[in-house]
Coordinates of C-alpha atoms in Angstrom, one line a residue:
X1 CA 0.0 0.0 0.0
X2 CA 1.4 3.4 -1.0
X3 CA 0.8 6.6 0.8
X4 CA 0.1 8.5 -2.4
X5 CA -2.8 6.1 -3.1
X6 CA -4.2 6.8 0.3
X7 CA -4.0 10.5 -0.3
X8 CA -5.8 10.0 -3.5
X9 CA -8.6 8.1 -1.7
X10 CA -8.9 11.0 0.8
X11 CA -9.1 13.5 -2.0
X12 CA -11.9 11.6 -3.7
X13 CA -13.9 11.3 -0.5
X14 CA -13.4 15.1 0.2
X15 CA -14.2 16.3 -3.4
X16 CA -16.8 13.7 -4.5
X17 CA -15.4 12.8 -7.9
X18 CA -12.3 11.2 -9.4
X19 CA -11.9 14.2 -11.7
X20 CA -12.0 16.8 -8.9
X21 CA -9.6 14.7 -6.8
X22 CA -7.2 14.5 -9.8
X23 CA -7.3 18.2 -10.4
X24 CA -6.6 18.9 -6.7
X25 CA -3.6 16.4 -6.7
X26 CA -2.3 17.3 -10.1
X27 CA -3.2 13.9 -11.5
X28 CA -5.2 12.8 -14.5
X29 CA -8.5 11.1 -13.9
X30 CA -7.1 7.9 -15.3
X31 CA -4.2 8.1 -12.8
X32 CA -6.7 8.5 -9.9
X33 CA -8.6 5.5 -11.2
X34 CA -5.4 3.5 -11.3
X35 CA -4.6 4.5 -7.7
X36 CA -8.1 3.3 -6.6
X37 CA -7.8 0.0 -8.5
X38 CA -4.4 -0.6 -6.9
X39 CA -5.8 0.1 -3.4
X40 CA -8.8 -2.1 -4.1
X41 CA -6.5 -5.0 -5.1
X42 CA -4.3 -4.5 -2.0
X43 CA -7.3 -4.4 0.3
X44 CA -9.4 -7.0 -1.5
X45 CA -12.5 -4.8 -1.4
X46 CA -14.4 -2.4 -3.6
X47 CA -14.0 1.2 -2.3
X48 CA -16.3 3.1 -4.5
X49 CA -19.6 2.4 -6.4
X50 CA -18.6 3.6 -9.8
X51 CA -22.1 3.2 -11.3
X52 CA -23.5 6.0 -9.2
X53 CA -22.9 9.7 -9.9
X54 CA -22.8 12.2 -7.1
X55 CA -25.9 14.5 -6.8

């Protein structure tokens, strides 16, 4: 588990979208998605419901 992946997770939770988190962290949306997928693989759990859009 990498600290930058955890920072990405926190940014998503605070900002509500992968795109907004990426913008805040200076990452592309695809890089944010990769961080989440890596964390999910490390933890063996789904962290976000990607089918649902925030209100």
